[in-house]
PDB file of C-alpha atoms in Angstrom:
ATOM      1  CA  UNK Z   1       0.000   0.000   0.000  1.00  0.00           C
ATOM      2  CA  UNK Z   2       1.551   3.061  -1.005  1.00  0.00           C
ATOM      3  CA  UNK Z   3       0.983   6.158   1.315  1.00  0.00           C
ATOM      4  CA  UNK Z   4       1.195   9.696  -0.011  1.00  0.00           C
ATOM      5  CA  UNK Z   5       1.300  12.696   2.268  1.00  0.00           C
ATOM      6  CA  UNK Z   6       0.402  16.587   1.138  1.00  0.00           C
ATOM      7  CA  UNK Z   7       2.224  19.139   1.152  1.00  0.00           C
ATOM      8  CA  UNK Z   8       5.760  18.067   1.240  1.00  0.00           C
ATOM      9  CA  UNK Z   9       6.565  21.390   3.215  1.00  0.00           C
ATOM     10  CA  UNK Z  10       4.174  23.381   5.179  1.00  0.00           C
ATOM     11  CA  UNK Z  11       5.143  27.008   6.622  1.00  0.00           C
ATOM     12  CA  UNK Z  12       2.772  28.134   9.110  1.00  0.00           C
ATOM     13  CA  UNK Z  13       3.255  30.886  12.557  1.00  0.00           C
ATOM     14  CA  UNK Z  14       3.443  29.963  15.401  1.00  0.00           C
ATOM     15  CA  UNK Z  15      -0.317  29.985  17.458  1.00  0.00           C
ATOM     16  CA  UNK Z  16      -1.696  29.162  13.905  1.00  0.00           C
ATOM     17  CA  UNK Z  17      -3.333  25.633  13.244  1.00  0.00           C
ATOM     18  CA  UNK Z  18      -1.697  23.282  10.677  1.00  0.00           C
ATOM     19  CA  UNK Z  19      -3.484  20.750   8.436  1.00  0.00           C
ATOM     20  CA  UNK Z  20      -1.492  17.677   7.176  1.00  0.00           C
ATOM     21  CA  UNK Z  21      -3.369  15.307   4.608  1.00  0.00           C
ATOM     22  CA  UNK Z  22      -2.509  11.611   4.253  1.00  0.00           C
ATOM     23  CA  UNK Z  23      -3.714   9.246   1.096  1.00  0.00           C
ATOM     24  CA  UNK Z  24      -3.621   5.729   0.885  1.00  0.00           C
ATOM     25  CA  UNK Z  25      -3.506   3.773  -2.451  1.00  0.00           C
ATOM     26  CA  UNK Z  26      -6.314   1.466  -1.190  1.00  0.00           C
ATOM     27  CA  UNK Z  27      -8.493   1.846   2.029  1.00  0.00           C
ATOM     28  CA  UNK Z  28      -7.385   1.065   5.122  1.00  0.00           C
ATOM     29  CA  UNK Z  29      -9.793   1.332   7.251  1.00  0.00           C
ATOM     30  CA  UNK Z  30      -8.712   3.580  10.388  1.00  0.00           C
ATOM     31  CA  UNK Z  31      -5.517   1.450  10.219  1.00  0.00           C
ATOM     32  CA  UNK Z  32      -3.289   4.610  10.528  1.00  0.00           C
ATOM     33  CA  UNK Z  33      -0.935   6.026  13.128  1.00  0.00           C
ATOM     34  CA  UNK Z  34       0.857   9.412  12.648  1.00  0.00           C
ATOM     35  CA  UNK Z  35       4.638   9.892  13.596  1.00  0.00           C
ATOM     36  CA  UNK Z  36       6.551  13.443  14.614  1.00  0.00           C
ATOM     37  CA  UNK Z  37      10.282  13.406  13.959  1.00  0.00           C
ATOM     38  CA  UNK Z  38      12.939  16.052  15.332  1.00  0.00           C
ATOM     39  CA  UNK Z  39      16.097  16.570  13.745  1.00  0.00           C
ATOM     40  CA  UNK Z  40      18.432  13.805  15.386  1.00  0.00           C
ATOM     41  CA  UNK Z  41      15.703  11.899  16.976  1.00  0.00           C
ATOM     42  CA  UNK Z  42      14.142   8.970  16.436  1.00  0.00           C
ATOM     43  CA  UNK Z  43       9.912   8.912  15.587  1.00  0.00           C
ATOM     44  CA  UNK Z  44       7.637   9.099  18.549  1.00  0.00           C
ATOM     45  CA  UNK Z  45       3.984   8.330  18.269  1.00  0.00           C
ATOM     46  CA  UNK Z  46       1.493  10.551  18.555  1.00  0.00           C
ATOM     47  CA  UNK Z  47      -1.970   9.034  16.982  1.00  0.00           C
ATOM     48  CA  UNK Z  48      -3.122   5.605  16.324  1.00  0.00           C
ATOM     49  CA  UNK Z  49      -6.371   4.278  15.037  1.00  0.00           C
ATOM     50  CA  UNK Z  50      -6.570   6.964  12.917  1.00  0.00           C
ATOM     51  CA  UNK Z  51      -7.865   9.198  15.785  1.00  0.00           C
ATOM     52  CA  UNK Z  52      -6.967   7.953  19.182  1.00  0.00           C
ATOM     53  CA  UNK Z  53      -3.529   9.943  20.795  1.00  0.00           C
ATOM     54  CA  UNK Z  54      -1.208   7.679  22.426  1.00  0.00           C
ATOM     55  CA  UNK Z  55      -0.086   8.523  25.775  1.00  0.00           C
ATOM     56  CA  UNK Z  56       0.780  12.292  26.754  1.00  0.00           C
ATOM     57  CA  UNK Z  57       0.026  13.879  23.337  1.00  0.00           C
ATOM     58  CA  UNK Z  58      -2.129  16.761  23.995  1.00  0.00           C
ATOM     59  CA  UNK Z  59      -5.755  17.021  22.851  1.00  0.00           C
ATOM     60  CA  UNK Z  60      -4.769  20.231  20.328  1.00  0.00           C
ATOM     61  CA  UNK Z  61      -3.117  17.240  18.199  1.00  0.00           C
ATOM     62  CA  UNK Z  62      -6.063  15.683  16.609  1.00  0.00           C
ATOM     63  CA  UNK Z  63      -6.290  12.977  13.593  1.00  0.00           C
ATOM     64  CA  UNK Z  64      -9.296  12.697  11.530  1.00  0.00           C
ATOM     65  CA  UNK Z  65     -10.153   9.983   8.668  1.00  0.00           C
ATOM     66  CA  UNK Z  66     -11.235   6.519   7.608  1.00  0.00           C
ATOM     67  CA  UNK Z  67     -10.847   4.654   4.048  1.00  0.00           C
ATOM     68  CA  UNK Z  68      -7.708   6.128   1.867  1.00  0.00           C
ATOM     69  CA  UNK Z  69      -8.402   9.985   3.455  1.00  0.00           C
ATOM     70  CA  UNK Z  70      -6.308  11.411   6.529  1.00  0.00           C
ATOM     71  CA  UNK Z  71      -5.698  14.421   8.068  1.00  0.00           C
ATOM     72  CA  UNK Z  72      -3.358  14.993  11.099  1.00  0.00           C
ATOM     73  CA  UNK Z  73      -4.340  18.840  13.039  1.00  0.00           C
ATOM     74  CA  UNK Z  74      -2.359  20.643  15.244  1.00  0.00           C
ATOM     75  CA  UNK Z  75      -3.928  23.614  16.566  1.00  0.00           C
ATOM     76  CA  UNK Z  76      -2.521  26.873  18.636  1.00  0.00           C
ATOM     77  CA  UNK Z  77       1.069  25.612  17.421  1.00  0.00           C
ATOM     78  CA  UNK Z  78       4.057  25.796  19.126  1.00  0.00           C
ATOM     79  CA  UNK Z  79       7.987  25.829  18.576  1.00  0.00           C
ATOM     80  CA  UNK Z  80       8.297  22.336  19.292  1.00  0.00           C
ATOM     81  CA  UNK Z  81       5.590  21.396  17.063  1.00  0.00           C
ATOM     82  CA  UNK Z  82       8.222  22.416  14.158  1.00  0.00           C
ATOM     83  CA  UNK Z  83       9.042  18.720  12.972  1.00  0.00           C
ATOM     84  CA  UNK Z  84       8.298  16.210  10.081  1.00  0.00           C
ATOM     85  CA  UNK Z  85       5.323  14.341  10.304  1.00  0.00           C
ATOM     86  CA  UNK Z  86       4.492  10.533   9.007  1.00  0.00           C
ATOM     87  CA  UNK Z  87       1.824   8.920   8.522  1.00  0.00           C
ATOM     88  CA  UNK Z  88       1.967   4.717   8.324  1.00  0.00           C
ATOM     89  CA  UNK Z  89      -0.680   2.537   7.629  1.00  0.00           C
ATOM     90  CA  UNK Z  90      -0.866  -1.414   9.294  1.00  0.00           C
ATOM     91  CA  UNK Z  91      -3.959  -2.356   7.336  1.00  0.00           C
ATOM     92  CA  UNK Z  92      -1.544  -4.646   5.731  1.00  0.00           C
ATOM     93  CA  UNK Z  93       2.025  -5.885   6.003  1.00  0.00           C
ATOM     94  CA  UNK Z  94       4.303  -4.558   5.443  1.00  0.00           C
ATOM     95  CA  UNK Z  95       3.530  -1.534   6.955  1.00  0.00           C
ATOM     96  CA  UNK Z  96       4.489   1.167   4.934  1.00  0.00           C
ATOM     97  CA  UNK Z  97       4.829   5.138   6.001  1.00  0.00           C
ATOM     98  CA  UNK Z  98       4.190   8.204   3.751  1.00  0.00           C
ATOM     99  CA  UNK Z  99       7.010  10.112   2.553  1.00  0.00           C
ATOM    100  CA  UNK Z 100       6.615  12.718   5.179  1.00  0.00           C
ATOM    101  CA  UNK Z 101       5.463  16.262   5.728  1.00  0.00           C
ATOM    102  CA  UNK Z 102       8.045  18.700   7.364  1.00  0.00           C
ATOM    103  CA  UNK Z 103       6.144  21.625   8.861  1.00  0.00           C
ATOM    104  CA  UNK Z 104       8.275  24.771   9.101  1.00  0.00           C
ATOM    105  CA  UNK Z 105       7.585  28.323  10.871  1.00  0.00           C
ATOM    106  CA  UNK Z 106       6.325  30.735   8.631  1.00  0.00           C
TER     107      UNK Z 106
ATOM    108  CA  UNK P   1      10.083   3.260  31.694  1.00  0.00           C
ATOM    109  CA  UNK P   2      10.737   1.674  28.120  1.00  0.00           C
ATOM    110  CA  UNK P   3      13.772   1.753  27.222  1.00  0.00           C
ATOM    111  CA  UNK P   4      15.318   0.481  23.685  1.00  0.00           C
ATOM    112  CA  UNK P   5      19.111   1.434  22.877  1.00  0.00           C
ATOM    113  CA  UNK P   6      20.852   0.487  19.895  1.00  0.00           C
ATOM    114  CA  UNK P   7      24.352  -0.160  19.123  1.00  0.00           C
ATOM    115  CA  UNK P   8      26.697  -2.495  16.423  1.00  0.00           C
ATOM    116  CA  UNK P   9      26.581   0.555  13.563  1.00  0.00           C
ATOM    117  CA  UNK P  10      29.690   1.471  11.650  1.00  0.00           C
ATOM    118  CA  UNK P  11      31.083   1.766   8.318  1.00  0.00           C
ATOM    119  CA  UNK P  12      31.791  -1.340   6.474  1.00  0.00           C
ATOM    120  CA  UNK P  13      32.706  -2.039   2.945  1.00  0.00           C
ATOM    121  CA  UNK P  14      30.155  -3.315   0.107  1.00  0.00           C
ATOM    122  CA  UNK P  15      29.904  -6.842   0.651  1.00  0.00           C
ATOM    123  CA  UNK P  16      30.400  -6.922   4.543  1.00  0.00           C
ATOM    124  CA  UNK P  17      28.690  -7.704   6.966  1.00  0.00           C
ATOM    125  CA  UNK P  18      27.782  -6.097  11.034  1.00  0.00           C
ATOM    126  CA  UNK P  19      25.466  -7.256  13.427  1.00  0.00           C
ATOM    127  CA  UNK P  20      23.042  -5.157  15.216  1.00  0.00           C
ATOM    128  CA  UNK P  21      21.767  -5.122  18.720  1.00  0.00           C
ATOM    129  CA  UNK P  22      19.294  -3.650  20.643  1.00  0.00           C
ATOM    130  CA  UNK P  23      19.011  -3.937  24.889  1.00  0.00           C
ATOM    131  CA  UNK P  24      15.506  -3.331  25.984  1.00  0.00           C
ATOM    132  CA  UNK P  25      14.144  -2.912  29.240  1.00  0.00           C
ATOM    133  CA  UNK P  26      10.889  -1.534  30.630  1.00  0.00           C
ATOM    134  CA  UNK P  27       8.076  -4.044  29.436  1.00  0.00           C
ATOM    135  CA  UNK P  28       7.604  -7.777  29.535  1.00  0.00           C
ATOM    136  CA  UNK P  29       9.326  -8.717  26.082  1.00  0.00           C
ATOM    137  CA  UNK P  30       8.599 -12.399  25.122  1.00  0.00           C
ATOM    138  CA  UNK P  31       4.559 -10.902  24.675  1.00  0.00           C
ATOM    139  CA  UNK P  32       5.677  -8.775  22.389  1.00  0.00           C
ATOM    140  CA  UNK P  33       6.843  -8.394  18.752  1.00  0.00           C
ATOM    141  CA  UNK P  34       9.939  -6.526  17.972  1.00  0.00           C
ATOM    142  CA  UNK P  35      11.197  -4.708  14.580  1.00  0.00           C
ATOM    143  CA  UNK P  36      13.590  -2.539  13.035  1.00  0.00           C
ATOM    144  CA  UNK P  37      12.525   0.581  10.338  1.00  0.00           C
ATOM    145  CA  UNK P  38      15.772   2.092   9.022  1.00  0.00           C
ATOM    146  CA  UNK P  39      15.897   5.721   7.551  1.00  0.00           C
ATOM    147  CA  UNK P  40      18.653   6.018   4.580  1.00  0.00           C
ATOM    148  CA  UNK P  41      20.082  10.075   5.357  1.00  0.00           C
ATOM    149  CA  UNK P  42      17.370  12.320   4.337  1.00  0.00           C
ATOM    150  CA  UNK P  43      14.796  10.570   3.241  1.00  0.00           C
ATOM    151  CA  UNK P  44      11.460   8.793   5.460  1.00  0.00           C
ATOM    152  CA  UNK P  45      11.178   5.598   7.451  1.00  0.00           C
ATOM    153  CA  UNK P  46      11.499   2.170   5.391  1.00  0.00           C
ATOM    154  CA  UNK P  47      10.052  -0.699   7.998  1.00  0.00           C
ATOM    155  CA  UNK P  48      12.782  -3.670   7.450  1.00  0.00           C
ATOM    156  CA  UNK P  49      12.005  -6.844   9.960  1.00  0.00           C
ATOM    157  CA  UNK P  50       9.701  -7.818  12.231  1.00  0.00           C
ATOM    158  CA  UNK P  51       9.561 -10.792  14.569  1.00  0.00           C
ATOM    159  CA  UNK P  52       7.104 -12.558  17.100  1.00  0.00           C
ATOM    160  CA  UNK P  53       7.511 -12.582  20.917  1.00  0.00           C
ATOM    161  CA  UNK P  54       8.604 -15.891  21.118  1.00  0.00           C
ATOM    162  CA  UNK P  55      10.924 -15.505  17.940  1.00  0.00           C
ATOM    163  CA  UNK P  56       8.638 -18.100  15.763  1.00  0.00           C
ATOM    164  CA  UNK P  57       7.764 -15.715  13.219  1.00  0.00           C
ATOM    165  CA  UNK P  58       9.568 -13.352  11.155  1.00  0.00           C
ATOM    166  CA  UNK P  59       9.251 -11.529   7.886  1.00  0.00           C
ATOM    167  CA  UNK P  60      11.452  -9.242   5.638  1.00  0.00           C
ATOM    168  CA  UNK P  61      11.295  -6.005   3.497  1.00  0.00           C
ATOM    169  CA  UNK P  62      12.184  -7.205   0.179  1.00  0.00           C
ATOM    170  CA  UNK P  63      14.618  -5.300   0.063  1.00  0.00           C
ATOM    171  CA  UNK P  64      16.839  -7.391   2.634  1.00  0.00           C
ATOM    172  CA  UNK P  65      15.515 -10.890   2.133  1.00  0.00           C
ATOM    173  CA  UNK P  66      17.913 -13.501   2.137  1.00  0.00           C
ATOM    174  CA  UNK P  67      20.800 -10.842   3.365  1.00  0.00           C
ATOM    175  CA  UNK P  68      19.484  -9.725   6.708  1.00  0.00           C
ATOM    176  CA  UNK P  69      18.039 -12.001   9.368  1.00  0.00           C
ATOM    177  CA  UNK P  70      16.607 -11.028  12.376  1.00  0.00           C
ATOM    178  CA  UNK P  71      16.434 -12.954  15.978  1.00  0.00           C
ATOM    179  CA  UNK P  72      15.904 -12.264  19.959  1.00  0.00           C
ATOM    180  CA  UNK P  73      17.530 -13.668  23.158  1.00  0.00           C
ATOM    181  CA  UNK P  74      14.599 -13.131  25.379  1.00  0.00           C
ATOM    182  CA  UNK P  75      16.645 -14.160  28.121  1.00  0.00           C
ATOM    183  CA  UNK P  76      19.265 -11.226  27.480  1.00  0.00           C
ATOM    184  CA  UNK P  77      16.554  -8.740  26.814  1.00  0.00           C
ATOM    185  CA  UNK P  78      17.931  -8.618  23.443  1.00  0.00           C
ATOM    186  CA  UNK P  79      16.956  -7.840  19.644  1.00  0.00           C
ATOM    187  CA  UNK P  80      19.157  -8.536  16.718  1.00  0.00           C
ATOM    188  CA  UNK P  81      19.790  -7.666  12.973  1.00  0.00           C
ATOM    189  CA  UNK P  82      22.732  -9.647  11.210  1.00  0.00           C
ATOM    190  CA  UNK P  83      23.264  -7.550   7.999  1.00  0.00           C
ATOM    191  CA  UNK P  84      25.005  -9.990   5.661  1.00  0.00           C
ATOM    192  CA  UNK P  85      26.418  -8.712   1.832  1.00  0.00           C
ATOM    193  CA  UNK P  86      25.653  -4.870   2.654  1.00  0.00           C
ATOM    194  CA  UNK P  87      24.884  -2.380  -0.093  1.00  0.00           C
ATOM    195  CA  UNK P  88      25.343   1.216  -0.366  1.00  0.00           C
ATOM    196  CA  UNK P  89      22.253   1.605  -0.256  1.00  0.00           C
ATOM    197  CA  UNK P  90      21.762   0.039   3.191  1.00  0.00           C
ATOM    198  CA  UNK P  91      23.616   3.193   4.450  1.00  0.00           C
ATOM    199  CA  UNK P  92      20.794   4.158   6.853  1.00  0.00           C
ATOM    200  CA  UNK P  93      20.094   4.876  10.820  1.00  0.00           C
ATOM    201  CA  UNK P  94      18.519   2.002  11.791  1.00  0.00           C
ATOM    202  CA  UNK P  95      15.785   1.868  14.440  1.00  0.00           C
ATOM    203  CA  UNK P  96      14.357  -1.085  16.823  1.00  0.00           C
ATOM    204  CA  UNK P  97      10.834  -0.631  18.004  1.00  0.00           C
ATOM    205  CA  UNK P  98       8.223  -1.968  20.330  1.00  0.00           C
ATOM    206  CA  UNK P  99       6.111  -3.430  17.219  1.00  0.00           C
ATOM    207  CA  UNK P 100       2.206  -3.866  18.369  1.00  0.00           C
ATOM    208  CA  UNK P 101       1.345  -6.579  15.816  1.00  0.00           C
ATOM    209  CA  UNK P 102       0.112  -9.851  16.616  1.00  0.00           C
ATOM    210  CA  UNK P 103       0.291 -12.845  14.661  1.00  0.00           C
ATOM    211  CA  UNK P 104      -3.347 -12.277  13.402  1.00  0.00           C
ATOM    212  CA  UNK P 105      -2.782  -8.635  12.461  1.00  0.00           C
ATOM    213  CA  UNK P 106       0.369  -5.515  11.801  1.00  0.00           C
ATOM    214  CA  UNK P 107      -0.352  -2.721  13.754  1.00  0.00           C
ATOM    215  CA  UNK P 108       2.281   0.155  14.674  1.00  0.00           C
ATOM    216  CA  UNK P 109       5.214   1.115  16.520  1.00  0.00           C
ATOM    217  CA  UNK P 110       4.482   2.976  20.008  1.00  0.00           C
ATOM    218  CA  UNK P 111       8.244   3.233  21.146  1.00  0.00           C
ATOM    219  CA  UNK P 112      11.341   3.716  19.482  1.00  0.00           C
ATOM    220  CA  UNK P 113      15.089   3.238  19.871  1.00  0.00           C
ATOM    221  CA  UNK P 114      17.767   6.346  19.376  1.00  0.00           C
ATOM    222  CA  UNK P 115      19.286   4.643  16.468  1.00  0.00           C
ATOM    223  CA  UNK P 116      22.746   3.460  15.291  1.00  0.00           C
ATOM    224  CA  UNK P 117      24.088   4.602  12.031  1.00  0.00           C
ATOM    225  CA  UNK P 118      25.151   2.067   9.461  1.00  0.00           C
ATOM    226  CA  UNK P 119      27.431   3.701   6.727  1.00  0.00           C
ATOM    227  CA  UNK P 120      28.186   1.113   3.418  1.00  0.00           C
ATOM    228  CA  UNK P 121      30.835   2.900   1.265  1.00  0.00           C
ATOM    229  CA  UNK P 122      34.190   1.910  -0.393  1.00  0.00           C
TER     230      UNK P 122
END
């Protein structure tokens, strides 16, 4: 299953709310999680299910979707929120990730 | 806490071969499936092996079938890759993670290692 994320690079201020879109090449279900990477580091989770935040993400990181159409929403957006975001689907192995969305400060 | 730290990267020559480990602590491992996702410099995540809690099952990115083979020492809290006839284009920071799946379905990857670079050059 290939997994296609929109837009490659997203510049948006700070206290603004960013919108990342995720497409899978056949549905999925709500067989999606959503990844945030930091320069150096290594992925940590933040949603699973589709819509469900894993532990300690806070509730103005949202994920929306079912079927081959995702979004990942971060509202009121911090400094630290500055990272590149992946999506994966597990509808199927292997599991396969998008290409990633780096969101920038506008 | 979990806790999963790599180690065993380096540079090696096309051809060669390293080994991989991971030490994990923090959750009752032999429940639980294991896998590493490597990330060649620059680009996005690239799952590579996955295998059951008990080590029965196992599968590969086609990628590195029949050249990497992955195995656990539940005993010594312990995750392997052995990386056999490396490419360049196995240059990558690989990753272990806590892998969700079950034997009945994938699912995703809730904790993650720090990574250990593997460089493949000449």
């Amino acid at each position: 299953i290939v997994m296609t994320q929109s837009p490659a690079t997203l510049s948006v201020s700070p206290g603004e709310r960013a919108t990342l879109s995720c497409r899978a090449s056949e549905t999925i279900s709500n067989n999606l999680a959503w990844y945030q990477q930091k320069p150096g580091q290594a992925p940590r989770l933040l949603i699973y299910d589709a819509s469900t935040r894993a532990t300690d993400i806070p509730a103005r990181i949202s994920g929306n979707g079912s079927g081959t159409e995702f979004t990942l929403a971060i509202s009121s957006l911090q400094s630290g929120d500055f990272a590149i975001y992946y999506c994966q689907q597990y509808n199927n192995w292997p599991q396969t990730f998008g290409q990633g969305t780096k969101l920038e400060i506008k | 806490q979990v806790l999963l730290v790599e180690s065993g990267g380096g540079v090696v020559k096309p051809g060669g071969s390293l080994r991989l480990s991971c030490l994990i602590s923090g959750f009752t491992l032999n429940e639980q499936y294991l896998a590493w996702v490597r990330q060649a410099p620059g680009k996005g995540l690239e799952w590579v092996s996955y295998i059951s809690g008990g080590g029965t099952y196992s599968n590969y990115a086609a990628s590195v079938k029949g050249r990497f083979t992955i195995y656990r020492d539940n005993g010594k809290r312990s995750l392997y890759l052995q990386m056999n006839n490396l490419r360049e284009d196995d240059t990558a920071v690989y990753y272990c993670a806590r892998d969700l799946s079950t034997a009945a379905a994938p699912r995703y990857f809730d904790y993650w290692g720090q990574g250990t670079l593997v460089t493949v050059s000449s």
